[in-house]
């Protein structure tokens, strides 16, 4: 070693005035925006209180953030701010992906929001497309297009009005079952037809691809149809399915409850109760606990409330792991396999193109939440059977998120978020409480028979319906920003698989869309005349608000600043729009002039405390928009109005 080498450590002496740590030093604290002074929660509360008082809130709760809490499910609310303090009391054993309690994912390095080579789909989740068209040729063509363009598994709805059971082999004739997992829905007939097909091909084809399912869900069918179902045959079919690697026989379909109006708490609790009932049936039929766990897949609804969906999927895995723990199941089988389907409840018939945005957010949430398989419903699903364009958009939504958005490259991206961890814990506790209530009632079958489940879901839907009616939960294109000139795409009607008798099927937009339908059926577009006061700069805000509200009911809203414009508009209903100051000076006189011109009903865009003489009602932010629209429809003599 040369003398230079011996003293190389001193070859570049450090500057005495250096202010930057050397590259091997690690600061004790590394804070974001550290150059700014710290902010306490109390300081934030003071600012929030000031804003609320300026908005007219005189009495504020303690702490003040309670005024901003938002409900997401019965007994579960979301706060406006989460800090480390909120996570201090949460369970610390969230674990790691692939290990109990599986909050962070059922498998390591795979499935939703996870990348890796150990999972069913390296680098992503299973992109599963649903097919229910009764025309075999159409379905075969659609399946081929899907599998060639990014779909990795199939979901076939089999039965009357959907894919014919006796032609299932023809539908899947060109599908390599060793490459593309297939799941079916349709009860025992569909399950047996699929098993027969698999067994017929077993001599010539390689083993079927893992990830498929027979789709048996007798309790879900009972909930949807109202007809009791027998669980006695599950074990026999499960034993047949067990001969094929990773082919599951039972799907616990929580979307049945979500489609009836359940919140995530009811959906999780009911699915947990169904899962336990199926475990009992399978073990009573001779399967071991581990074998029974291996036969179950869970299907959940993914909504556009992305954080609720993320937390719900994480909570579901935690709950199922707890069931497995108390049942004595091995840790390796307790990871819940999840199939997330974008919500039917959020899907609209009106302005269906907006559904693309809703399903994209829902798909994102399902991936981040850790779903193993995701189905994006086509944007025209509420109109009928989708066309090729709608199916392409549905599959491309997932392909973009996985392949271009690289969403699946991060393990549990929501993990560690104080908000998500807190919400996961709250949903898990509330769902477990509801599950134990069902068990105390004798199990899910008994709870369905007694009406316990129906009543609980109805309560949750009533609470949401109030938010929809007041537009606290807005539906873009329907309750907000409707397009009266839209031309809806025409679609072949889809079969009703469970025609009445059980839990209802609801959609968030249904009441507004019924009003739109009634207005569209009128010989001429019904109208509400907007009588404006003052220059455009003063009345535009309230005229725009009132026009948006009335158009949500299918009502045209021509405007003018003269009472005589009412006759030209061809209506007997008017709404006065202006400022509070203008109302004090002119609204009463204008109301009288409107009635003299033939108005039988006069509204005012403003709050009731304005108390203007001659006005019959008020429209304002937070009013019951559905009640207003029904009242106007009744006044105009439109048919199909429901009170």
PDB file of C-alpha atoms in Angstrom, residues 2 29 77 89 157 214 243 292 303 369 432 448 454 472 525 602 631:
ATOM      1  CA  UNK A   2       1.417   3.398  -0.946  1.00  0.00           C
ATOM      2  CA  UNK A  29     -35.873  13.747  12.981  1.00  0.00           C
ATOM      3  CA  UNK A  77     -68.668   7.614  11.022  1.00  0.00           C
ATOM      4  CA  UNK A  89     -55.436   2.380  20.481  1.00  0.00           C
ATOM      5  CA  UNK A 157     -74.135 -16.584 -15.285  1.00  0.00           C
ATOM      6  CA  UNK A 214     -68.771 -23.617  -8.918  1.00  0.00           C
ATOM      7  CA  UNK A 243     -60.397 -33.399  -7.215  1.00  0.00           C
ATOM      8  CA  UNK A 292     -63.994 -26.569   4.187  1.00  0.00           C
ATOM      9  CA  UNK A 303     -68.358   1.245  -4.387  1.00  0.00           C
ATOM     10  CA  UNK A 369     -58.020  -3.028  -0.732  1.00  0.00           C
ATOM     11  CA  UNK A 432     -68.640  -8.512  14.056  1.00  0.00           C
ATOM     12  CA  UNK A 448     -83.718 -14.197   6.850  1.00  0.00           C
ATOM     13  CA  UNK A 454     -84.540  -7.377   5.877  1.00  0.00           C
ATOM     14  CA  UNK A 472     -76.070  15.360   0.571  1.00  0.00           C
ATOM     15  CA  UNK A 525     -91.628  18.637 -21.656  1.00  0.00           C
ATOM     16  CA  UNK A 602     -94.758  29.557  -6.582  1.00  0.00           C
ATOM     17  CA  UNK A 631     -94.866  18.065  -5.332  1.00  0.00           C
TER      18      UNK A 631
END
